[in-house]
Coordinates of N, CA, C and O in Angstrom, one line a residue:
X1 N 67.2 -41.5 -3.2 CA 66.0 -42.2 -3.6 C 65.2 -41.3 -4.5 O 65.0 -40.1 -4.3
X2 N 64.5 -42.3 -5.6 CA 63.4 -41.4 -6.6 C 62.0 -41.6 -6.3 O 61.8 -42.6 -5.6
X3 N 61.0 -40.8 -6.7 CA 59.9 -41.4 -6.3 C 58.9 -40.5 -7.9 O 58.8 -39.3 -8.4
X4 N 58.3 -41.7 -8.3 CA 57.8 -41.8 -9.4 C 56.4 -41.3 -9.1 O 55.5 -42.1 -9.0
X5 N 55.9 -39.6 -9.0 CA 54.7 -39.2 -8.4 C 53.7 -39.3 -9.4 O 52.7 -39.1 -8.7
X6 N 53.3 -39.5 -10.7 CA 52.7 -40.2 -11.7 C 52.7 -40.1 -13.1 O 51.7 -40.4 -13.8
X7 N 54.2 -39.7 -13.8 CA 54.2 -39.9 -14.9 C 56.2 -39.7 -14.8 O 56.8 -39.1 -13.9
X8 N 56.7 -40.4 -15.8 CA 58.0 -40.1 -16.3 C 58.8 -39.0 -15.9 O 60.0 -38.9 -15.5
X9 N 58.0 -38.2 -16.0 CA 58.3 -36.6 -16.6 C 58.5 -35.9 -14.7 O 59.3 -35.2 -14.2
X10 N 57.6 -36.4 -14.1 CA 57.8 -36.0 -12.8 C 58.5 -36.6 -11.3 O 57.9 -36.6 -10.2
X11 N 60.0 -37.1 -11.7 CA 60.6 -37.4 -10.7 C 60.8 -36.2 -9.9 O 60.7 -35.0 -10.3
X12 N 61.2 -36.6 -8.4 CA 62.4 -36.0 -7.9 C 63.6 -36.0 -7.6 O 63.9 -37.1 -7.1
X13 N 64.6 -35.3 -7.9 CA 66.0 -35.8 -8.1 C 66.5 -36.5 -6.2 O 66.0 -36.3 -5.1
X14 N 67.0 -37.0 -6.4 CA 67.8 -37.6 -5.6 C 68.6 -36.5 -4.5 O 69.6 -35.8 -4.9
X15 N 68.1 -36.4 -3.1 CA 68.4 -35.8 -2.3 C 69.6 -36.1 -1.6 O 69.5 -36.8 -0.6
X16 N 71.1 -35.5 -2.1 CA 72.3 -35.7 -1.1 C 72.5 -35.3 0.3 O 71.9 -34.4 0.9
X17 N 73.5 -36.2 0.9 CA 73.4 -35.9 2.3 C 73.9 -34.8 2.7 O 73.6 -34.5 3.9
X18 N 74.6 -33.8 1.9 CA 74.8 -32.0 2.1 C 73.9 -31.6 1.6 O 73.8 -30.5 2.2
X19 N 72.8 -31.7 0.7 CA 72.0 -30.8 0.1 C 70.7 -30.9 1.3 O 70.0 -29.9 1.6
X20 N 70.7 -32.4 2.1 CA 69.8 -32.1 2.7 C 70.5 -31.3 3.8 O 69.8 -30.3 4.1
X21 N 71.7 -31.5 4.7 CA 72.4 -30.6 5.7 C 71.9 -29.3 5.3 O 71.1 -28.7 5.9
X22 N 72.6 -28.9 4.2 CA 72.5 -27.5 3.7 C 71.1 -26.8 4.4 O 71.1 -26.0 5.3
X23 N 69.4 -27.7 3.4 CA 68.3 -27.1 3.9 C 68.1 -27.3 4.9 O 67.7 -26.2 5.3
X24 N 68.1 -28.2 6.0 CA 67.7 -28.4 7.5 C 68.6 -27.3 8.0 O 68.1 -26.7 9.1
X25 N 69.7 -26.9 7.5 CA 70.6 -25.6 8.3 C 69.4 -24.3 8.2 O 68.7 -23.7 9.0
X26 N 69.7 -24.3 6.8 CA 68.7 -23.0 6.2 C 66.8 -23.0 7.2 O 66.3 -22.1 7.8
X27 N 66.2 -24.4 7.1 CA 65.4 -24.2 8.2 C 65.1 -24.0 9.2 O 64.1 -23.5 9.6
X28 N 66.2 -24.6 9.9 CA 66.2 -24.0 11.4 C 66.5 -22.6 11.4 O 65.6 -21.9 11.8
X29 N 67.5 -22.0 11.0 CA 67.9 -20.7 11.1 C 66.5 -19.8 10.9 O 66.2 -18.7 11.5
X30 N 65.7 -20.6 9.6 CA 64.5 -19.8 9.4 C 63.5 -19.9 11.1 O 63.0 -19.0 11.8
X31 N 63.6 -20.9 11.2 CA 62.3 -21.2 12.9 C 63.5 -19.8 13.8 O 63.0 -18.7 14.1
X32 N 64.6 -20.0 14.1 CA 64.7 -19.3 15.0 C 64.8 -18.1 14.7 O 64.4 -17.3 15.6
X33 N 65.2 -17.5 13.4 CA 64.5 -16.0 13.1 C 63.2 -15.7 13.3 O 62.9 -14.5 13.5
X34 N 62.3 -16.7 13.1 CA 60.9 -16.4 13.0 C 60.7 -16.3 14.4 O 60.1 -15.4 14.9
X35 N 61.1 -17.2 15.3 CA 60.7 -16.8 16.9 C 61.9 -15.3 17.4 O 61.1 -14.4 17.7
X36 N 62.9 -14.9 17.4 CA 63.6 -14.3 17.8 C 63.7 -12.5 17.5 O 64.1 -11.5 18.0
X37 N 63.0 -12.9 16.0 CA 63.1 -11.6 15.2 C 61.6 -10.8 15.2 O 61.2 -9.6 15.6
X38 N 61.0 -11.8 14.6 CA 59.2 -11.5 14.1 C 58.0 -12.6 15.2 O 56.9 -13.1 14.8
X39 N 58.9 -12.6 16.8 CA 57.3 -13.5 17.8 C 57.0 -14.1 17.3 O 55.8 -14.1 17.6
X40 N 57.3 -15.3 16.1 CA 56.3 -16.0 15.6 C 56.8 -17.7 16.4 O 58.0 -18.1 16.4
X41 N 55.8 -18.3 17.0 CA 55.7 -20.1 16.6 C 56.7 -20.1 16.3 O 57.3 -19.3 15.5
X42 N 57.4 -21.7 16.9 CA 58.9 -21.8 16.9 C 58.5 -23.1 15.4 O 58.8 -24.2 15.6
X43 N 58.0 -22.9 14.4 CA 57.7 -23.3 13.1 C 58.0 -23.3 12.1 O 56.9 -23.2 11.5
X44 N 58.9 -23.4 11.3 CA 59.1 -23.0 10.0 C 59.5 -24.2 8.9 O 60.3 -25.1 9.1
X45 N 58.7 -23.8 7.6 CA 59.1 -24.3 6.2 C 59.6 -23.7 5.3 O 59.3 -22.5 5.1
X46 N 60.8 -24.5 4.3 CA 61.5 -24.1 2.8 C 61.0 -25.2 2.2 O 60.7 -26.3 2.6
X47 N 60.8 -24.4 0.8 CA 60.4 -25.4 -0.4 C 61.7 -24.8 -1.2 O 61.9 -23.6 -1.4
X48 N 62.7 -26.3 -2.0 CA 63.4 -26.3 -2.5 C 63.2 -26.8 -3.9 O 62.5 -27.8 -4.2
X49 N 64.0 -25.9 -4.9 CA 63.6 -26.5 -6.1 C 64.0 -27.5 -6.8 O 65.1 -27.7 -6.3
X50 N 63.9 -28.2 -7.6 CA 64.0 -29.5 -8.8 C 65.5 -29.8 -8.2 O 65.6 -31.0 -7.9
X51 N 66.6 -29.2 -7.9 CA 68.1 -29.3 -8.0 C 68.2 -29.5 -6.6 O 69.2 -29.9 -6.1
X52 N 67.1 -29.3 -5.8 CA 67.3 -29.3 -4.1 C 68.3 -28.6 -3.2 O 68.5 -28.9 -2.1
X53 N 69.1 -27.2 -4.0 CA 69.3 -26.4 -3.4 C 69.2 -25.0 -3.5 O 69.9 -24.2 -2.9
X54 N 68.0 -24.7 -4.5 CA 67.5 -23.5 -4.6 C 66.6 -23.2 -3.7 O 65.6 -23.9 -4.0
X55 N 66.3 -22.4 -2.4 CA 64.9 -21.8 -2.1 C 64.3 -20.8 -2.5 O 64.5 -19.6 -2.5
X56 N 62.9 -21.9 -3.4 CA 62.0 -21.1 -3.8 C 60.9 -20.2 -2.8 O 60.5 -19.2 -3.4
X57 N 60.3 -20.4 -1.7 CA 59.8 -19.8 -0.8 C 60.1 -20.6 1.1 O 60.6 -21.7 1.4
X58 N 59.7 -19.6 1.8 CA 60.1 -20.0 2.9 C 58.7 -19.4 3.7 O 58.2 -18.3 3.3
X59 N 58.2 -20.3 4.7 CA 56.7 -19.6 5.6 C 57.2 -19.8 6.8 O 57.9 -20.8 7.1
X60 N 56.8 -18.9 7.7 CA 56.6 -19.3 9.3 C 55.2 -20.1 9.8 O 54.4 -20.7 9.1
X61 N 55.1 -19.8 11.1 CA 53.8 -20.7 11.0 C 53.0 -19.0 12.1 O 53.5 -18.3 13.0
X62 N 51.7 -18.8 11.3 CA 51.4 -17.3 11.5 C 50.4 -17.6 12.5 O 49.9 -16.7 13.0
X63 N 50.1 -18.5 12.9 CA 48.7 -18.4 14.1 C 47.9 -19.9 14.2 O 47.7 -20.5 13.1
X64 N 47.6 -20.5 15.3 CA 47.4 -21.4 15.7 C 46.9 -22.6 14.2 O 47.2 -23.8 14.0
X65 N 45.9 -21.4 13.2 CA 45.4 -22.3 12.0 C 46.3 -21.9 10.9 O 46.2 -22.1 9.7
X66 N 46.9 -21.5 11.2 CA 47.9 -20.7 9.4 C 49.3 -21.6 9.6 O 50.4 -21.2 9.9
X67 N 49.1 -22.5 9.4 CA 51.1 -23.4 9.9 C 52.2 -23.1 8.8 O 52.0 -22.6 7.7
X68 N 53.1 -23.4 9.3 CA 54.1 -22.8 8.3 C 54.3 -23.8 6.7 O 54.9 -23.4 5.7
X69 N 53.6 -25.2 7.0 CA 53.5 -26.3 5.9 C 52.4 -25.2 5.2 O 52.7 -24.6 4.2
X70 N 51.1 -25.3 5.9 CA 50.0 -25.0 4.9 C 50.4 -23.9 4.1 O 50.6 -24.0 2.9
X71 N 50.4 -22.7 5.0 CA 51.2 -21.4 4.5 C 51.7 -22.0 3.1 O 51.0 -22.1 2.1
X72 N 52.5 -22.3 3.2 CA 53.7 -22.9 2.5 C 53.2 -23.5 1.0 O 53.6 -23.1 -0.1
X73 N 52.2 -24.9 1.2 CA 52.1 -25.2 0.2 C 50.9 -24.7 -0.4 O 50.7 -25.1 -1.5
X74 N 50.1 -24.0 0.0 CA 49.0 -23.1 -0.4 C 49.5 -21.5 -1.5 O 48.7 -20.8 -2.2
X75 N 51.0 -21.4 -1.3 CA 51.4 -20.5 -1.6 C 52.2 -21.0 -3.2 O 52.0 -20.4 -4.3
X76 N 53.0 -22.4 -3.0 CA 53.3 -22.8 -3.7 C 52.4 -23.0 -4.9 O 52.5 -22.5 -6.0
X77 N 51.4 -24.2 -4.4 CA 50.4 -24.5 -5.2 C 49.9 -23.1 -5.9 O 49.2 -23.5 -6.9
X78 N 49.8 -21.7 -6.0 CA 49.4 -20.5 -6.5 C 50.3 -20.2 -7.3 O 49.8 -19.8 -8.4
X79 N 52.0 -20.1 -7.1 CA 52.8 -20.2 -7.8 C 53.7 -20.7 -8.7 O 54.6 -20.2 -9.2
X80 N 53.3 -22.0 -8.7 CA 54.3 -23.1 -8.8 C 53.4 -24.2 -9.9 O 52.7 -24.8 -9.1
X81 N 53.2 -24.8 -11.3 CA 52.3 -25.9 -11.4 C 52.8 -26.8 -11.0 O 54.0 -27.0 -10.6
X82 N 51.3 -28.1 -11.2 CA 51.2 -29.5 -10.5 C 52.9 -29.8 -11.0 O 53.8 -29.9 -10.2
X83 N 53.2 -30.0 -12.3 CA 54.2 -30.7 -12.0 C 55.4 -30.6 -11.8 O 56.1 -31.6 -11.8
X84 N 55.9 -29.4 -11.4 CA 56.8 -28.8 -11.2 C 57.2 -28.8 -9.9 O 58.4 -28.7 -9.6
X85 N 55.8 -28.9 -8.7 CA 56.3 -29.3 -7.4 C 56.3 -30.7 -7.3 O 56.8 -31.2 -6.3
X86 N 55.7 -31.7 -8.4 CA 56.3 -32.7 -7.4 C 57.5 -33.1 -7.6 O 57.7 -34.3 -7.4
X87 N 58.5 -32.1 -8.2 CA 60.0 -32.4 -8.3 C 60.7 -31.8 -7.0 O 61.8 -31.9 -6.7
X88 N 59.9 -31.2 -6.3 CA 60.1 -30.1 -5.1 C 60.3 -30.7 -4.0 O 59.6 -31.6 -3.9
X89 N 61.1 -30.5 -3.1 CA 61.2 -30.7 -1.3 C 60.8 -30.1 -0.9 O 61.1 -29.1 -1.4
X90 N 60.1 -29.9 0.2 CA 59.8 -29.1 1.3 C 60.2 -29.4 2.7 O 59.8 -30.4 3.3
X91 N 61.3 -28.4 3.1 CA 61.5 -29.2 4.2 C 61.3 -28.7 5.1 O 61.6 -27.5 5.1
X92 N 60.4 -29.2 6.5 CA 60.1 -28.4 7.4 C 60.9 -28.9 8.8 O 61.5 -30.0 8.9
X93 N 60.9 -27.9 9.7 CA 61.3 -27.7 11.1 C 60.5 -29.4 11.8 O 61.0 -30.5 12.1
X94 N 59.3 -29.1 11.9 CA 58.5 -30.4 12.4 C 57.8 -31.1 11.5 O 57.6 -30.8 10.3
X95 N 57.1 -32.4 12.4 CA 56.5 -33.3 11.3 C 55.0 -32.1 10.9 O 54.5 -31.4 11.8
X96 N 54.5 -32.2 9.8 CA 53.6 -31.6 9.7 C 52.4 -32.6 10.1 O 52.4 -33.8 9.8
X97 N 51.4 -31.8 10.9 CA 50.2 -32.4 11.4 C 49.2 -32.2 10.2 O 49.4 -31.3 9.3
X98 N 47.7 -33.5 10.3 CA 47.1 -33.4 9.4 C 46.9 -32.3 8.5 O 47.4 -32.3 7.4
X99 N 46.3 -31.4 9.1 CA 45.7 -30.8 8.2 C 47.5 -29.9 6.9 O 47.5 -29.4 5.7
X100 N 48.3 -30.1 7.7 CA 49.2 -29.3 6.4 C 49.7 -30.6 5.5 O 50.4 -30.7 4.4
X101 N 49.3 -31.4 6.0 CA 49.8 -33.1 5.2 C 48.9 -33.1 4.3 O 49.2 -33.4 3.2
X102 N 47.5 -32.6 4.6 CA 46.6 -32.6 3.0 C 47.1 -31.1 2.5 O 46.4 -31.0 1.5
X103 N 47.5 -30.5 2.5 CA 48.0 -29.4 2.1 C 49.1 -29.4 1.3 O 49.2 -28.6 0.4
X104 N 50.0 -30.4 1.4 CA 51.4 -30.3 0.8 C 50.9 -31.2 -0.5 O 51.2 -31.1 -1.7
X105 N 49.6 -32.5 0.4 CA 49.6 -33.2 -0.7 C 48.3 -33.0 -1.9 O 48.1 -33.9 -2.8
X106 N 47.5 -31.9 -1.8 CA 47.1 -31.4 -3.2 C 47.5 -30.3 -3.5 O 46.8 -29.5 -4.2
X107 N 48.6 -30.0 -2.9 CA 50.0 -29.1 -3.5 C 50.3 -30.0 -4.8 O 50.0 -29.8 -5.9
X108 N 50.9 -31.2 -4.3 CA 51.7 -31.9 -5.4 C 52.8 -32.0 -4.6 O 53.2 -33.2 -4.7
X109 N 53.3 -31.5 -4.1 CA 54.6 -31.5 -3.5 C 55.2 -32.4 -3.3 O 54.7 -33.0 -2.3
X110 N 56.5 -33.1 -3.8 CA 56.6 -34.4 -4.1 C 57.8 -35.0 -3.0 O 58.0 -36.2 -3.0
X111 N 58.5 -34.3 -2.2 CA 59.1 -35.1 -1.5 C 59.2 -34.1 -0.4 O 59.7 -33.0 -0.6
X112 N 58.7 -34.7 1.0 CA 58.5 -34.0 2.3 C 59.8 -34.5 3.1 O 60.1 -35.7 3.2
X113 N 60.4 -33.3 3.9 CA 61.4 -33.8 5.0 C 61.4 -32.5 5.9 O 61.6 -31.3 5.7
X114 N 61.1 -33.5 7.2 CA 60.8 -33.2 8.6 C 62.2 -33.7 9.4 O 63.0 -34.6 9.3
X115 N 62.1 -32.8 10.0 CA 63.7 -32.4 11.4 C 63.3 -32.9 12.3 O 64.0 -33.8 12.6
X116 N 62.1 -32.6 13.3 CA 61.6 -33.3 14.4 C 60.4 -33.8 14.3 O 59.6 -33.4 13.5
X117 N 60.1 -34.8 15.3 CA 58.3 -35.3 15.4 C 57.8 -35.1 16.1 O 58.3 -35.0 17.2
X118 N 56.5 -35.0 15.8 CA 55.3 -34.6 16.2 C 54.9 -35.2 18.2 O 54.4 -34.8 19.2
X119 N 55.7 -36.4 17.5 CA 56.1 -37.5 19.1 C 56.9 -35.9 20.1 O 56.4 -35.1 20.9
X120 N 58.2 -36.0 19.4 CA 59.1 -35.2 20.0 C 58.7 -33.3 20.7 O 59.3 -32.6 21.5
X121 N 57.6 -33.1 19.9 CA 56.9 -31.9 19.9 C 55.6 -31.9 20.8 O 55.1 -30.9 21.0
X122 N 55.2 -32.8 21.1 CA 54.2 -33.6 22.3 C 55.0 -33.4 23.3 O 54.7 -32.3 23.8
X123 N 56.1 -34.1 24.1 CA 57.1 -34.0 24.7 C 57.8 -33.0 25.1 O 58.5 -32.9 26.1
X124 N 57.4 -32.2 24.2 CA 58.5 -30.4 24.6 C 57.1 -30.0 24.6 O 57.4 -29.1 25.4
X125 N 55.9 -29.9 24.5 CA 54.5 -28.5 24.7 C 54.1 -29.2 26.0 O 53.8 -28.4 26.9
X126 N 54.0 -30.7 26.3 CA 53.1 -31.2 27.2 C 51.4 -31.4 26.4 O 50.8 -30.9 25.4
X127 N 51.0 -32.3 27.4 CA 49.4 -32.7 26.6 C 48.6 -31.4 27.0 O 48.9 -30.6 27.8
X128 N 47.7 -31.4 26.4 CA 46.8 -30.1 26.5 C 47.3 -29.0 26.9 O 46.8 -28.4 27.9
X129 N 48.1 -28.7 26.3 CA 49.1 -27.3 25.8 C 48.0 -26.4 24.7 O 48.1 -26.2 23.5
X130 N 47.1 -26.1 25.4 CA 46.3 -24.8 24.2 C 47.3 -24.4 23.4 O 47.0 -24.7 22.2
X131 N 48.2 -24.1 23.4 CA 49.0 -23.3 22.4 C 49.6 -24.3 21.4 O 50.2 -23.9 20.4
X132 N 49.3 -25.5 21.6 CA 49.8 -26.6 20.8 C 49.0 -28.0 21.1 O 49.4 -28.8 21.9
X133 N 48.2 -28.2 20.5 CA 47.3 -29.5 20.9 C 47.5 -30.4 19.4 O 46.9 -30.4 18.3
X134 N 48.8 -31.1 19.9 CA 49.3 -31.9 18.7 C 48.4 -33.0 18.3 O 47.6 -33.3 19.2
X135 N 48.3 -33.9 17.2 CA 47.3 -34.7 16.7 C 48.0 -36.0 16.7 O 49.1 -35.9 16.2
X136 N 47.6 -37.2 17.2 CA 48.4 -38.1 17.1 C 48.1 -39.3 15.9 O 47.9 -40.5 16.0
X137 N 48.2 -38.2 14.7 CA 48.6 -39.0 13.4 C 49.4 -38.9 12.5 O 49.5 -37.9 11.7
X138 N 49.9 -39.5 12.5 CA 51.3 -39.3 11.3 C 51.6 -38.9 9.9 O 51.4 -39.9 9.1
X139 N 51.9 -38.0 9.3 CA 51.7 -37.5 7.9 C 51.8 -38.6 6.9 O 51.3 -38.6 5.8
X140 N 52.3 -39.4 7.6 CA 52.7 -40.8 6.4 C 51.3 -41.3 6.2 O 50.9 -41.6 5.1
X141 N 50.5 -41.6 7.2 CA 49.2 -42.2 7.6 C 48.5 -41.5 6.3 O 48.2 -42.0 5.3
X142 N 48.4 -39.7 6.7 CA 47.5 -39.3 5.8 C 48.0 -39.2 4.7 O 47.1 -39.0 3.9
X143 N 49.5 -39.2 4.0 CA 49.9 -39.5 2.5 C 49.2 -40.9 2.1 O 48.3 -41.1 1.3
X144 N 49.9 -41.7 2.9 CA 49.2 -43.3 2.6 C 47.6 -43.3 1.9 O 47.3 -44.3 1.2
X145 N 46.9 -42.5 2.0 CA 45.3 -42.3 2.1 C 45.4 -42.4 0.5 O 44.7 -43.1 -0.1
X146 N 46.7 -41.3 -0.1 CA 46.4 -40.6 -1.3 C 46.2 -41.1 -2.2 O 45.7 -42.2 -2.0
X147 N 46.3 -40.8 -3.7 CA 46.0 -41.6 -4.8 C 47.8 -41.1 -5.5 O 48.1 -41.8 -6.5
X148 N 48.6 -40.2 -5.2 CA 50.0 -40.2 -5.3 C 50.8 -40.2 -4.3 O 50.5 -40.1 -3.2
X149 N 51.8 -40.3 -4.6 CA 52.9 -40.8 -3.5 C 53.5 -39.2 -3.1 O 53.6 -38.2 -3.8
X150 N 53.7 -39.4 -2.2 CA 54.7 -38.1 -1.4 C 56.0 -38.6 -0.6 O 55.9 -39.0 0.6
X151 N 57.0 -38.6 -1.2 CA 58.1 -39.2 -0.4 C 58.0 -38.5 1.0 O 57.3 -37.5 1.1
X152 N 58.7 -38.8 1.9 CA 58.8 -38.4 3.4 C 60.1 -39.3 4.0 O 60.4 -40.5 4.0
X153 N 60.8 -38.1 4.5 CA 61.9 -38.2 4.9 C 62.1 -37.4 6.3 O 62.5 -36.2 6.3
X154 N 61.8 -38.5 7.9 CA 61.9 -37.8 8.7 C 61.6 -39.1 9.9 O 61.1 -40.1 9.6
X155 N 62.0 -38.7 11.4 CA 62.4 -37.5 11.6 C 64.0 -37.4 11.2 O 64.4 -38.5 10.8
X156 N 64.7 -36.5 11.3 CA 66.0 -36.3 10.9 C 67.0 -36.4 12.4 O 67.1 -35.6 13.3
X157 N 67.7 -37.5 12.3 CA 68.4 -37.7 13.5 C 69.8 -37.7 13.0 O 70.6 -37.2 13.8
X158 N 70.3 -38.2 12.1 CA 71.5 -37.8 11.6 C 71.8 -36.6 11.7 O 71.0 -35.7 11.6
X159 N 73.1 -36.3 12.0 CA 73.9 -35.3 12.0 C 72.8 -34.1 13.3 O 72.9 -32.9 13.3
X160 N 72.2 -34.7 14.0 CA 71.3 -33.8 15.5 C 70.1 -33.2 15.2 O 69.4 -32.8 16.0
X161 N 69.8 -33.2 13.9 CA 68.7 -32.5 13.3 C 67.4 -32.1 14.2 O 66.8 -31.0 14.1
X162 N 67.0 -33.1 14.9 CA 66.0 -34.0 15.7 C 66.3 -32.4 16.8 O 65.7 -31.3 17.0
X163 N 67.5 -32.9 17.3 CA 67.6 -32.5 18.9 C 68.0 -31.0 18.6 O 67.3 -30.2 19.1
X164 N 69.0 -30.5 17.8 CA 68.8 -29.1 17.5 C 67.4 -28.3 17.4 O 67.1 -27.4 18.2
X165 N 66.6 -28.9 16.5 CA 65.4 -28.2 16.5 C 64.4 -28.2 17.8 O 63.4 -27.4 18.0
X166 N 64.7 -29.1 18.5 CA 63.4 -29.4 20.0 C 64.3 -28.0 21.0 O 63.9 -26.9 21.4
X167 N 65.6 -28.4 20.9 CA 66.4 -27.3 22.1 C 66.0 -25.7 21.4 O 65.7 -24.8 22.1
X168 N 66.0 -25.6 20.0 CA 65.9 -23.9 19.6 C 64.4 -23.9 20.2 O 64.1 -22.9 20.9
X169 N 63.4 -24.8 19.9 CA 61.8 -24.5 20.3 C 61.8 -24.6 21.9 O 60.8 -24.2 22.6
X170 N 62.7 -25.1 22.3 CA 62.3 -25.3 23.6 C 62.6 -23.9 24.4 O 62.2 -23.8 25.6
X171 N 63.3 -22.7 23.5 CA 63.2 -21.5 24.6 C 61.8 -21.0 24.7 O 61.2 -20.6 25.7
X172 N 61.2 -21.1 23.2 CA 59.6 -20.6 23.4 C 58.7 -21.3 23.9 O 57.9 -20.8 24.7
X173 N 58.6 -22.4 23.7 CA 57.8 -23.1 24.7 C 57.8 -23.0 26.3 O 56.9 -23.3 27.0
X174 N 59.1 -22.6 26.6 CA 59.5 -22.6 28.4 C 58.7 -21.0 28.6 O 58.2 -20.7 29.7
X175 N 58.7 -20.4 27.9 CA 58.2 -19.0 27.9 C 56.9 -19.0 27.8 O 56.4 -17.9 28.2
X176 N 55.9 -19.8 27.1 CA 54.6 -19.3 27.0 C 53.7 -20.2 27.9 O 52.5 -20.2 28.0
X177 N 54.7 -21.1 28.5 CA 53.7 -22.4 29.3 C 53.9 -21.7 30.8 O 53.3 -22.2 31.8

């Protein structure tokens, strides 16, 4: 699928069903290096470029307010111009919660795909989990708000995407609760 984010000139190419395998591999591997290697939040984002199998950067999620989306598209947005990400994927580990949903989207960042949801991540921390006090609104809700489109593609249940990513977070979560 294309998504026409506001002129001609700025599609995103059409994301295949290996190219997305490929990055959901590449992101998980990133979440569980980031918990296993460097203690961090079982979190992580790649932003892929125009061809959707280049990674151009990759973020963990560094501290309760630094997530690995925001990170991510805050870094992008410094590096990267308007129109060039919104040819870009970003695909993250989880659904991103508000605040990295306005983040990706005055990034530009033109097509978002999430592994697991935010539902599913409620479910694995528990309700009032200090360490994770998930928001129950949906990134689509706050794209919908926008004045451009952000494709979104998630959660990812084909091929386990979903359930891979809850089982690698669920070692750290059993550990800090």
């Amino acid at each position: 699928m294309t998504v026409d984010t506001t002129s001609n000139s700025q599609v995103a190419s059409v994301l295949t069903t290996e190219q997305l395998a490929s990055g959901a591999a590449k992101c998980l591997a990133l979440q569980q290096s980031g918990e296993e290697i460097h203690s961090k939040r079982p979190f992580a984002a790649l932003l892929l470029g125009p061809d959707n199998e280049t990674v151009l950067m990759t973020s963990l999620s560094l501290s309760h307010v630094r997530h690995a989306e925001c990170e991510l598209a805050r870094n992008a947005a410094d590096n990267y111009s308007w129109d060039y990400l919104a040819k870009c994927t970003m695909i993250s580990t989880w659904e991103p919660c508000a605040m990295c949903a306005g983040a990706i989207y005055w990034a530009h960042i033109g097509r978002l795909v999430y592994l697991a949801s935010e539902k599913a991540l409620q479910e694995l921390t528990g309700l009032g989990n200090a360490e994770n006090l998930t928001l129950d609104l949906p990134c689509r809700q706050v794209f919908a708000a926008g004045q451009t489109p952000v494709e979104v593609l998630g959660p990812v249940t084909a091929g386990g995407w979903e359930r891979k990513v809850v089982e690698n977070a669920a070692r750290y979560w059993k550990r800090s609760t």
